[in-house]
PDB file of C-alpha atoms in Angstrom:
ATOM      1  CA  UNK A 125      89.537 106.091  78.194  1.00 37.00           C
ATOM      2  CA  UNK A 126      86.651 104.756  79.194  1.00 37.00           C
ATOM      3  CA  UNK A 127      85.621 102.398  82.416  1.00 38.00           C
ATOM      4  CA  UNK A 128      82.242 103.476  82.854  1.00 38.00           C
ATOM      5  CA  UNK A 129      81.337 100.108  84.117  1.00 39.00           C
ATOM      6  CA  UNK A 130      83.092  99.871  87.526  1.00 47.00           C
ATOM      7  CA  UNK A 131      84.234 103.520  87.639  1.00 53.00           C
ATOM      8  CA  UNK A 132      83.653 106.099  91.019  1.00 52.00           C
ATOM      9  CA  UNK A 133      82.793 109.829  89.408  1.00 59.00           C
ATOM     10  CA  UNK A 134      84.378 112.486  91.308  1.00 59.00           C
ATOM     11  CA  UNK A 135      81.778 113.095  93.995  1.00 54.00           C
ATOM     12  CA  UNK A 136      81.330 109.437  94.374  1.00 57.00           C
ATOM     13  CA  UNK A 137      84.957 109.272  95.660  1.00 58.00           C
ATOM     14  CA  UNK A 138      84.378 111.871  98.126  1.00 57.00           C
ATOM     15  CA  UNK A 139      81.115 109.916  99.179  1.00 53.00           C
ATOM     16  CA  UNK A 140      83.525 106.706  99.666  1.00 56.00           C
ATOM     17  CA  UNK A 141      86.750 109.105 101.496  1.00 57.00           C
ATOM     18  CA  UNK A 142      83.933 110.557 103.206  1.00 54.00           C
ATOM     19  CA  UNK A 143      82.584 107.342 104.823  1.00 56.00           C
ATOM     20  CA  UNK A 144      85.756 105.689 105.374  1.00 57.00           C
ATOM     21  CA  UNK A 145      87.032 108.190 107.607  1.00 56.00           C
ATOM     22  CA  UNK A 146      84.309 108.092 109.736  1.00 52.00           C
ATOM     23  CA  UNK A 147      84.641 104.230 110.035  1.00 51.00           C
ATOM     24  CA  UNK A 148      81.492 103.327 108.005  1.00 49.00           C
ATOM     25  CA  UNK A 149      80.988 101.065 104.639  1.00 46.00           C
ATOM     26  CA  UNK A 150      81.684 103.145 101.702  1.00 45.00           C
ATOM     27  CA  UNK A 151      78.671 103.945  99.044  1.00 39.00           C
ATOM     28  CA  UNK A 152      77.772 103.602  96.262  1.00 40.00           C
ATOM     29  CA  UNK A 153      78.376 106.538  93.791  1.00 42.00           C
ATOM     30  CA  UNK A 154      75.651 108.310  92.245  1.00 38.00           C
ATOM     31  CA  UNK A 155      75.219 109.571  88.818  1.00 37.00           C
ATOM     32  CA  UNK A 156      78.132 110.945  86.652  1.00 41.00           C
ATOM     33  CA  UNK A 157      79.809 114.049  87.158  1.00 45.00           C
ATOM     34  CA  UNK A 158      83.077 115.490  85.109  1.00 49.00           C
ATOM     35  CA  UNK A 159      86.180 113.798  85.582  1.00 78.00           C
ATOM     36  CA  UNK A 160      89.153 114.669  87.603  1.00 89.00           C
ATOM     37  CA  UNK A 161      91.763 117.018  85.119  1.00 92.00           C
ATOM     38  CA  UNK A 162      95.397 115.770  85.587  1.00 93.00           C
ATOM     39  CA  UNK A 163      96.140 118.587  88.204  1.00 94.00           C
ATOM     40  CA  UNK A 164      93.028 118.052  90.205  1.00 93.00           C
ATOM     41  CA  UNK A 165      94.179 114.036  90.735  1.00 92.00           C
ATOM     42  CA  UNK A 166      97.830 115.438  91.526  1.00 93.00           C
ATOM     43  CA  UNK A 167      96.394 117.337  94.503  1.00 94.00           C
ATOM     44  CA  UNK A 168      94.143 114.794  95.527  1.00 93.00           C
ATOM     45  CA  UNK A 169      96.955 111.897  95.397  1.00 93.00           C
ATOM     46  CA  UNK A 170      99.204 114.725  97.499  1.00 95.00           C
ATOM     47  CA  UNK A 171      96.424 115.318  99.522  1.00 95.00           C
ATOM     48  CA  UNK A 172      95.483 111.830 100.920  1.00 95.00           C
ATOM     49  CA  UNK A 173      99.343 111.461 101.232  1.00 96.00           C
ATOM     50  CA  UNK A 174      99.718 114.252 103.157  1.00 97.00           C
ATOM     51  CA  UNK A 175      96.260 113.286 105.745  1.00 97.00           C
ATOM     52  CA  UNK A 176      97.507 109.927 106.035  1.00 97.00           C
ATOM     53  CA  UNK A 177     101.122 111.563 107.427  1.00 98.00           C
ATOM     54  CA  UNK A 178      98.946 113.747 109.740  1.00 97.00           C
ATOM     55  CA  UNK A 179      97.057 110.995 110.981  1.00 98.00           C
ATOM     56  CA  UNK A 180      99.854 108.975 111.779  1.00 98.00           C
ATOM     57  CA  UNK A 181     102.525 111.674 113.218  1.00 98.00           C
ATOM     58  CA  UNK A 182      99.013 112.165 115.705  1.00 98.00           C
ATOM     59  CA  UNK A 183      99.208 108.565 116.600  1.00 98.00           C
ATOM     60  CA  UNK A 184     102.895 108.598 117.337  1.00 98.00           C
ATOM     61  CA  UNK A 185     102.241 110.847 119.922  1.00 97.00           C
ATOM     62  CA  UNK A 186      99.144 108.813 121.515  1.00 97.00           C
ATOM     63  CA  UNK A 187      99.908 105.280 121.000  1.00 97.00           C
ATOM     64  CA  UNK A 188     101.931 103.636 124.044  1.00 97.00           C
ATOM     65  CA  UNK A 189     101.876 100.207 121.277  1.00 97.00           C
ATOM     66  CA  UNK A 190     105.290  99.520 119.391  1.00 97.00           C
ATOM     67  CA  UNK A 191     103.576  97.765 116.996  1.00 97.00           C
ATOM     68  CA  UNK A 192     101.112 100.968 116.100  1.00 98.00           C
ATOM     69  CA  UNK A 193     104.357 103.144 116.666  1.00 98.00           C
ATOM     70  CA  UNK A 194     106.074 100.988 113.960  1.00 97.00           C
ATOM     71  CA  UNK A 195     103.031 101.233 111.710  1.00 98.00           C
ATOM     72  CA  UNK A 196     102.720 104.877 112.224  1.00 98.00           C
ATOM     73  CA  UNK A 197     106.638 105.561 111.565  1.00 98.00           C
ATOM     74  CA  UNK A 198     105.794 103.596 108.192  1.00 98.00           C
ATOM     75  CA  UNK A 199     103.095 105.520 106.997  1.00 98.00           C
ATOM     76  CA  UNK A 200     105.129 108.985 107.194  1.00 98.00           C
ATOM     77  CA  UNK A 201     107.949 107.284 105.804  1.00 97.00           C
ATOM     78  CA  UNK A 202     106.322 106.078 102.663  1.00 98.00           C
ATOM     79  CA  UNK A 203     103.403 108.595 102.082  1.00 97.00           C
ATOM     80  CA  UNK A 204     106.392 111.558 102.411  1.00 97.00           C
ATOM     81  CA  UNK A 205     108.554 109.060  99.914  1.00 97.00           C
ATOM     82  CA  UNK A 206     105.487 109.209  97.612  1.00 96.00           C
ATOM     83  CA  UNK A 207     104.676 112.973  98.209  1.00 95.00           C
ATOM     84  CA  UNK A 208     108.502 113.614  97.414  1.00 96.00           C
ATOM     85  CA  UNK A 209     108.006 111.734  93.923  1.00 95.00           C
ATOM     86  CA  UNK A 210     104.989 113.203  92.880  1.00 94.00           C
ATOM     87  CA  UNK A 211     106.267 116.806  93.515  1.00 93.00           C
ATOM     88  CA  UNK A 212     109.385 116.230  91.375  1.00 94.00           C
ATOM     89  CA  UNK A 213     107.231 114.550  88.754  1.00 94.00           C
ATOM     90  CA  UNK A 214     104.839 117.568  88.991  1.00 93.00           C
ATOM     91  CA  UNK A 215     107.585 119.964  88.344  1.00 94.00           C
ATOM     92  CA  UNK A 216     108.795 117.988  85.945  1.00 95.00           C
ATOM     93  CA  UNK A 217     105.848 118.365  83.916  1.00 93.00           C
ATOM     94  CA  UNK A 218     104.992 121.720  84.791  1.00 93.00           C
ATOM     95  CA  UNK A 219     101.550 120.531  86.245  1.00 91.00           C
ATOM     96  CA  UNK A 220     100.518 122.766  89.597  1.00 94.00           C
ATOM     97  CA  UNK A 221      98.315 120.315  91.683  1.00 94.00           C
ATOM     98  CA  UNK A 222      95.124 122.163  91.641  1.00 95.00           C
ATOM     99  CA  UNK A 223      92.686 122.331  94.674  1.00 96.00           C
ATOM    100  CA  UNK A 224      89.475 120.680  94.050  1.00 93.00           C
ATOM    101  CA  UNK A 225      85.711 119.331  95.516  1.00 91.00           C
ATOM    102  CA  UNK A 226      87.361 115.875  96.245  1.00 89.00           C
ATOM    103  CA  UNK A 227      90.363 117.205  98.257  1.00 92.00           C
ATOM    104  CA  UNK A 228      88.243 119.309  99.390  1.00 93.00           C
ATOM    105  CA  UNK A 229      86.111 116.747 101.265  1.00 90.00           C
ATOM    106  CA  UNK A 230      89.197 114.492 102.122  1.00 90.00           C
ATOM    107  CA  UNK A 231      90.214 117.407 103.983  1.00 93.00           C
ATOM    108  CA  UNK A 232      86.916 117.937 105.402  1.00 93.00           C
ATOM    109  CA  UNK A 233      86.485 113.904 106.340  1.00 90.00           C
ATOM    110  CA  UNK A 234      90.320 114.026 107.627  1.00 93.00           C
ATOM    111  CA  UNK A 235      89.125 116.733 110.228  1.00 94.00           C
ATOM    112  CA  UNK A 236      86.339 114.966 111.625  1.00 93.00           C
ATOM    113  CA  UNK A 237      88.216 111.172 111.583  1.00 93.00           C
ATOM    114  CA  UNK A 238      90.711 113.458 114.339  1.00 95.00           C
ATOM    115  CA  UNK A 239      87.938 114.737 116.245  1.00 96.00           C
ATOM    116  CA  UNK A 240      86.631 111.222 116.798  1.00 96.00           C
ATOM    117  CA  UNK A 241      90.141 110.003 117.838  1.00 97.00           C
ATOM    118  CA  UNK A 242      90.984 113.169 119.743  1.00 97.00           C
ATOM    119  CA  UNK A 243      89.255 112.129 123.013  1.00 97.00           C
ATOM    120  CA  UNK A 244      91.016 108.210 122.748  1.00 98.00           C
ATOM    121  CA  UNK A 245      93.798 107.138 124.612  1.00 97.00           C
ATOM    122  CA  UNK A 246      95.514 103.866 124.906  1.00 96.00           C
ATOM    123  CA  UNK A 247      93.635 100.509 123.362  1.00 96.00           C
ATOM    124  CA  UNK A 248      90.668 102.050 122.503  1.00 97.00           C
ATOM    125  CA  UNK A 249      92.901 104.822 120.573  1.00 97.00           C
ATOM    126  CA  UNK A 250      95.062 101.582 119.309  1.00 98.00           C
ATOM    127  CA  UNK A 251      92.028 100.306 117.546  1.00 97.00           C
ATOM    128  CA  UNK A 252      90.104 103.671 116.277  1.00 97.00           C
ATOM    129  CA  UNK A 253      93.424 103.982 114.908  1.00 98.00           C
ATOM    130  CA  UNK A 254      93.922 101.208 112.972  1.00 98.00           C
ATOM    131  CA  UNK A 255      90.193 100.960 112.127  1.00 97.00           C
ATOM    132  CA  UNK A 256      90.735 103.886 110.030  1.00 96.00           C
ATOM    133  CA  UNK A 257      93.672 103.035 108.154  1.00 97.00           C
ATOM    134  CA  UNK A 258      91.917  99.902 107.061  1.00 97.00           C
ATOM    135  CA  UNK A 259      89.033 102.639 105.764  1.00 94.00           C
ATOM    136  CA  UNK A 260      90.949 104.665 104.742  1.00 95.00           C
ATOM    137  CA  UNK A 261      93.408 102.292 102.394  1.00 96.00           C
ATOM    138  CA  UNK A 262      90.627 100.835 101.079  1.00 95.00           C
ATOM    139  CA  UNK A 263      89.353 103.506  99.934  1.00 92.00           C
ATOM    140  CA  UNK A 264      92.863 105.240  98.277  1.00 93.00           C
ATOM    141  CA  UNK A 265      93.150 101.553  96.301  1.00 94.00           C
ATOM    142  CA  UNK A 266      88.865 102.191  95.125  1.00 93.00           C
ATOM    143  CA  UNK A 267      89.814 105.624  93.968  1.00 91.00           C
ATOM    144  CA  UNK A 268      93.239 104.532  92.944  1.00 93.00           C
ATOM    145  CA  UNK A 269      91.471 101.967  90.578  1.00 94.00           C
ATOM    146  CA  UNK A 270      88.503 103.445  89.736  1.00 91.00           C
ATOM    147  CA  UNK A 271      88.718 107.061  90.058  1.00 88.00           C
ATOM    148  CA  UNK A 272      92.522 108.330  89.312  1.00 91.00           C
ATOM    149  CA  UNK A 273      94.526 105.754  87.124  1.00 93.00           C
ATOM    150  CA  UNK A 274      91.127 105.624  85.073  1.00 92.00           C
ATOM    151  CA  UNK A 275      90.850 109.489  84.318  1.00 90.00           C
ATOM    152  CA  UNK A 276      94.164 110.376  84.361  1.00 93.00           C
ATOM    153  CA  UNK A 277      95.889 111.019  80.685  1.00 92.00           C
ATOM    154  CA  UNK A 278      99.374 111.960  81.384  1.00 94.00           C
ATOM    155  CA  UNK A 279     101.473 108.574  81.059  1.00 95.00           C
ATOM    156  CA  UNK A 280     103.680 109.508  83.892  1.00 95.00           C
ATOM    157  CA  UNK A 281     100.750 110.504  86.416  1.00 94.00           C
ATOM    158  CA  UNK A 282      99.252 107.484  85.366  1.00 95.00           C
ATOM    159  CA  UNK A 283     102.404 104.927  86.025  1.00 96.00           C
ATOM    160  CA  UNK A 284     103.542 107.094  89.108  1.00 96.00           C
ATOM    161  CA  UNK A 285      99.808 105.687  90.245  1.00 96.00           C
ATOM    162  CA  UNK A 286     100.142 102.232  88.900  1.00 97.00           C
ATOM    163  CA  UNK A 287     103.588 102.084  91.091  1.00 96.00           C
ATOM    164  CA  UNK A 288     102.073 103.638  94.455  1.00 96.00           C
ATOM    165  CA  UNK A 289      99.197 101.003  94.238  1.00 97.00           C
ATOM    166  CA  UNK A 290     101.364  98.104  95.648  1.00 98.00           C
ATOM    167  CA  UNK A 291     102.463 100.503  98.558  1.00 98.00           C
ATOM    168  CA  UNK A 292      98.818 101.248  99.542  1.00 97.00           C
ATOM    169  CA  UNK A 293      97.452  97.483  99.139  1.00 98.00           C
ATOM    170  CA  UNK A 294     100.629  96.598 101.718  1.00 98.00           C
ATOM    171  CA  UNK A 295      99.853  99.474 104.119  1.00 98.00           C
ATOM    172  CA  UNK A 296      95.948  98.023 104.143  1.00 98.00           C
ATOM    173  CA  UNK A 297      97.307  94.267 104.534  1.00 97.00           C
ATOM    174  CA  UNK A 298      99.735  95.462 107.533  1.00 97.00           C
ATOM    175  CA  UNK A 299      96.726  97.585 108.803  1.00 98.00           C
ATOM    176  CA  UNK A 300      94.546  94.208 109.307  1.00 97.00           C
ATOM    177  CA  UNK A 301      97.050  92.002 110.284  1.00 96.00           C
ATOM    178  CA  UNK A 302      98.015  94.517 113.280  1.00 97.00           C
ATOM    179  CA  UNK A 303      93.871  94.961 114.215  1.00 97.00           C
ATOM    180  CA  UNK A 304      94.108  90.855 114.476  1.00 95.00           C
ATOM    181  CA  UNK A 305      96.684  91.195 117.264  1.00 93.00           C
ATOM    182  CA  UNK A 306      95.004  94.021 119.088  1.00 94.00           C
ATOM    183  CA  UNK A 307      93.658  93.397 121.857  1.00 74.00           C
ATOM    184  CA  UNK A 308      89.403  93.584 121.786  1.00 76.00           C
ATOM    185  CA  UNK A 309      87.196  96.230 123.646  1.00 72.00           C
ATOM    186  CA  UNK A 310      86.633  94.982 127.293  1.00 67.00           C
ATOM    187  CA  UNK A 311      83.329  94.258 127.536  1.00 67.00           C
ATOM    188  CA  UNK A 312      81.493  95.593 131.016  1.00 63.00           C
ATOM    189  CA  UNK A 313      78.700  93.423 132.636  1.00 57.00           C
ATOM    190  CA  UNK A 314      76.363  94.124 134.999  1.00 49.00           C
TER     191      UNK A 314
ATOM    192  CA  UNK B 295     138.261  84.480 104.572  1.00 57.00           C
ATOM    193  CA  UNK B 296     137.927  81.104 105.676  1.00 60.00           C
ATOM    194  CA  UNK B 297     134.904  80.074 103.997  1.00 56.00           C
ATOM    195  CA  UNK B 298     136.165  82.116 100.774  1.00 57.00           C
ATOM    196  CA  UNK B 299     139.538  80.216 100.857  1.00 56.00           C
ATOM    197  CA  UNK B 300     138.108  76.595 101.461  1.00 56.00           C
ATOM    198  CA  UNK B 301     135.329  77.439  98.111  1.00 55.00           C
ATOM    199  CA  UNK B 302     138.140  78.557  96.234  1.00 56.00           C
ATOM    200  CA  UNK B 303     140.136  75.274  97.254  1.00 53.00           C
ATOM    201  CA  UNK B 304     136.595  73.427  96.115  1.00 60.00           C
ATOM    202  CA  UNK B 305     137.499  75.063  93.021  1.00 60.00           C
ATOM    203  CA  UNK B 306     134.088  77.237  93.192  1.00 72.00           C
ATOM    204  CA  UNK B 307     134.297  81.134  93.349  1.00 86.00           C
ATOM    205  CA  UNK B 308     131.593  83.000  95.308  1.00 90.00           C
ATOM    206  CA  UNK B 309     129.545  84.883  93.364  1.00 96.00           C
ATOM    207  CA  UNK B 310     126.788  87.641  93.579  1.00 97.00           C
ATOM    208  CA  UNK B 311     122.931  87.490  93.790  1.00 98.00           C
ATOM    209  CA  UNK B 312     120.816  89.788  93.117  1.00 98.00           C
ATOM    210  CA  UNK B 313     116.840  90.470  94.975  1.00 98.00           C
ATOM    211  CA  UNK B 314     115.329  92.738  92.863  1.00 98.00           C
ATOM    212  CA  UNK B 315     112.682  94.442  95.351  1.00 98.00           C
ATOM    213  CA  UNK B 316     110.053  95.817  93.136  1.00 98.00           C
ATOM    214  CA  UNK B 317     106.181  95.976  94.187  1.00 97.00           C
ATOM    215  CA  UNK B 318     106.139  95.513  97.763  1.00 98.00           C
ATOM    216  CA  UNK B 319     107.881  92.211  97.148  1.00 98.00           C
ATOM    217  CA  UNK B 320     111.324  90.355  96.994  1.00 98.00           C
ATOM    218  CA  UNK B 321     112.090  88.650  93.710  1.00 98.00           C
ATOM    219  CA  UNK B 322     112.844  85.856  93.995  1.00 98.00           C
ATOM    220  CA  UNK B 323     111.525  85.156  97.353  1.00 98.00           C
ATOM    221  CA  UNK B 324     113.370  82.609  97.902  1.00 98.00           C
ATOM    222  CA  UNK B 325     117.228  82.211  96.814  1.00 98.00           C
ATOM    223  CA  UNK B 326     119.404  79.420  96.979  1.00 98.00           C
ATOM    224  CA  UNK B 327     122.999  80.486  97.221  1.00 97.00           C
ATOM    225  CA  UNK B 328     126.697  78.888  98.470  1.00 97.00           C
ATOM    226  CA  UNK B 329     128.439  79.763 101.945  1.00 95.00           C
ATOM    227  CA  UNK B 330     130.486  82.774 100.719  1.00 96.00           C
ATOM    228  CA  UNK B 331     127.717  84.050  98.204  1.00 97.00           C
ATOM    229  CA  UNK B 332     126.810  87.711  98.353  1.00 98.00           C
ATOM    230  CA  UNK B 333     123.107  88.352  97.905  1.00 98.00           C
ATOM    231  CA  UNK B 334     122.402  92.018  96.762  1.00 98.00           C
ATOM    232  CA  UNK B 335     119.364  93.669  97.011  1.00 98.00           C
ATOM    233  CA  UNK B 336     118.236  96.749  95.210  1.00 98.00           C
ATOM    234  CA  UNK B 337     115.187  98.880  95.944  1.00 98.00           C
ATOM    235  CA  UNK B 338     112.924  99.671  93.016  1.00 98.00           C
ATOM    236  CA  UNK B 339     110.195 101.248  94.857  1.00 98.00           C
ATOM    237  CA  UNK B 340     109.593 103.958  96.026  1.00 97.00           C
ATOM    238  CA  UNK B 341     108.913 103.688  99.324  1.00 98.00           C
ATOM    239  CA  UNK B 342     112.100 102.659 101.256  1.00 98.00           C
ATOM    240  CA  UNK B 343     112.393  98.789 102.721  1.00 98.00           C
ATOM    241  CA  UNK B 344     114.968  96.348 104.341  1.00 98.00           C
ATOM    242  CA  UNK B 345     115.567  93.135 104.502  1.00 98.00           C
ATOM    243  CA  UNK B 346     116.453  92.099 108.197  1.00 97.00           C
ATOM    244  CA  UNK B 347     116.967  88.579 109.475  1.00 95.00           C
ATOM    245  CA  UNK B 348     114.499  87.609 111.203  1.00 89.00           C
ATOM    246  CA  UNK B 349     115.573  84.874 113.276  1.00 78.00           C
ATOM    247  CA  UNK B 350     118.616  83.648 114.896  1.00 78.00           C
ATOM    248  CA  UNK B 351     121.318  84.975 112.775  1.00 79.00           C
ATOM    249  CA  UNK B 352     121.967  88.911 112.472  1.00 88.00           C
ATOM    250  CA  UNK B 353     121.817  90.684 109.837  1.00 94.00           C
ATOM    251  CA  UNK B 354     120.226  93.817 108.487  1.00 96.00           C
ATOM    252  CA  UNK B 355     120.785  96.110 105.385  1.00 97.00           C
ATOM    253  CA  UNK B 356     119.618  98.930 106.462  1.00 97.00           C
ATOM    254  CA  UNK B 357     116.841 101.035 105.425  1.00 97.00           C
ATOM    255  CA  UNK B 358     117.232 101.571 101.200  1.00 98.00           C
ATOM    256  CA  UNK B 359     116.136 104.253 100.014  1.00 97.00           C
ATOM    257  CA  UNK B 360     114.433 104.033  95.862  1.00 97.00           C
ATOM    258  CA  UNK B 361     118.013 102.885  93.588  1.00 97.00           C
ATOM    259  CA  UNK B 362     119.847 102.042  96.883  1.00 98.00           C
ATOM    260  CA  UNK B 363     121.730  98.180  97.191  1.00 98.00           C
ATOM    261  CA  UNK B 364     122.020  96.459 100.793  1.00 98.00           C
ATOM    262  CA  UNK B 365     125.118  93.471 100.604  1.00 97.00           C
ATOM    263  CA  UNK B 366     125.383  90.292 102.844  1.00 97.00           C
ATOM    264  CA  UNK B 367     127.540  87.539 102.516  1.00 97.00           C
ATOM    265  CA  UNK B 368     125.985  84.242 103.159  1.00 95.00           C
ATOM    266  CA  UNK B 369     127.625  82.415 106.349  1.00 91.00           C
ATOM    267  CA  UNK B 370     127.007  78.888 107.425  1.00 88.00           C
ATOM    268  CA  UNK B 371     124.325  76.383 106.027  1.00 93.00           C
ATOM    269  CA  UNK B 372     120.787  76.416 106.757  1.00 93.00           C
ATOM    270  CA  UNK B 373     117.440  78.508 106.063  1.00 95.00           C
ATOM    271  CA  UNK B 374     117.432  81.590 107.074  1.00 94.00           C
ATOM    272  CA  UNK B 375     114.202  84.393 106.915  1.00 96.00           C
ATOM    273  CA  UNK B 376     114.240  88.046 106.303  1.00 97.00           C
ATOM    274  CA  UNK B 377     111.720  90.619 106.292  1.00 97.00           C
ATOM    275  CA  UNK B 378     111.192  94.160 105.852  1.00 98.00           C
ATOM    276  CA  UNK B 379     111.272  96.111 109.065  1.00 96.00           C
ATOM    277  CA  UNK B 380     109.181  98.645 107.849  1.00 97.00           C
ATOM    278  CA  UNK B 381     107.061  96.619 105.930  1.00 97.00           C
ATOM    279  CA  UNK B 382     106.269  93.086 107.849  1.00 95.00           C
ATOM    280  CA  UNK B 383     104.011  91.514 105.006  1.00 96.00           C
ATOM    281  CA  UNK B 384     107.046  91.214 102.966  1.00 98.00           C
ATOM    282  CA  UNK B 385     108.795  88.473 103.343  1.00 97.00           C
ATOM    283  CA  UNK B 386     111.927  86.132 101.651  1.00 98.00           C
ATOM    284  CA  UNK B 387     114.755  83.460 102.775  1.00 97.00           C
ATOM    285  CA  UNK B 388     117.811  82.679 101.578  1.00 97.00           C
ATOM    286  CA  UNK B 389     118.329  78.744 101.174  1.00 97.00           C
ATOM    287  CA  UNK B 390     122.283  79.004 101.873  1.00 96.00           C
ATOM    288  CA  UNK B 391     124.150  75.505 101.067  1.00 93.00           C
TER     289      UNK B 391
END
């Protein structure tokens, strides 16, 4: 299958994972590398599952907002629904999700998107918060669309990915609508 | 009871509706349905929603899980808006006559 026209290589989706958890504008991707083996995008669709249910169990325990609690309590809920579907599909196919350089650096970015929120506490946590979920769900749907449903050749993988899609698009809409109700950084002046 | 009794004396039967809720979305979004009507949704995601009332009248189905079906039975006339608790983009309303 071929989408060579608006598709992200490998490293280019760690380059946009990369960026988005650290809260800046994804890149571009560079030149082509070998695609993603059906195992390989199992781990890495487990693996951004399982950050994004680390990220938000962290928030639970930071955030003093019901609104970011709520959001939070979705995202374990549904990533751990989607987790639970992909393992039984896995199994069902006798396909063991196989570590690779993408996870690898969504692992990596995942580690230093905490250590920036580590230190924040109430708004300012609220809003680092949320900022990265918007990142960070835009950049699932990019590689969703561009990377994973495009490489993948097992039909199953490849619907169980067409089906998550609306789940992630929602999450990202709910993400910016709750960033519109937060309240902004107080500015100090002199 | 009542409102079942007084639509079988109207010589009209409730019957069921179904919301189908399939890609982060109700369908149909919006339903019009008699006093007495039950409206049944079924989850065909698989992330788990609801559909909670969202304004003065009560109701709530309960988190459903992929496969699952939440009932009500439409009471009284009016508009009324539901949501998903978990997921507050989604939205639908039941026109009840």
């Amino acid at each position: 299958m071929s989408h060579s026209g608006h598709r992200l290589t490998p490293l280019g989706l760690a380059l946009v994972f990369a960026s988005a958890l650290h809260g800046q504008n994804p890149m571009p991707a560079p030149a082509a590398t070998p695609d993603l083996s059906d195992p390989e995008v199992a781990h890495v669709a487990v693996t951004a599952n399982n950050i994004d249910i680390d990220a938000a169990k962290f928030a639970q325990t930071r955030t003093q907002n019901p609104a970011v609690k709520q959001f939070a309590a979705t995202m374990i809920t549904d990533h751990t629904a989607v987790n639970a579907q992909a393992a039984a599909l896995a199994t069902k196919l006798g396909v063991t999700p196989t570590d690779n350089a993408v996870s690898q650096s969504l692992e990596s970015g995942a580690k230093q998107a905490h250590a920036t929120l580590e230190p924040l506490h109430g708004a300012a946590f609220d809003r680092a918060y949320i900022d990265r979920e918007i990142g960070y769900h835009q950049a699932v749907l990019d590689a969703i669309d561009k990377l994973l449903i495009p490489t993948t050749e097992n039909a199953e993988l490849r619907q169980l990915l067409v089906d998550v899609r609306p789940a992630v698009a929602t999450h990202l809409e709910h993400a910016k609508q709750l960033k519109a109700r937060l309240s902004p950084p107080v500015r100090t002046g002199k | 009871m009542i409102v079942w009794l007084l639509l079988l004396l109207a010589g009209r039967a409730p019957t069921t509706h179904t919301v189908e809720i399939r890609g982060m979305e109700f369908h149909p979004a919006a339903l019009t349905v008699a006093a007495g009507d039950t409206i049944v949704w079924i989850n065909r995601d698989i992330v788990p929603h609801t559909a909670t009332a969202s304004g003065r009248t009560k109701w709530d189905t309960g988190q459903l899980s992929q496969g699952q079906v939440g009932r009500y039975v439409a009471r009284g006339a009016g508009v009324v808006r539901y949501a998903c608790i978990l997921h507050p983009t989604m939205h639908g309303k039941l026109i009840i006559r």
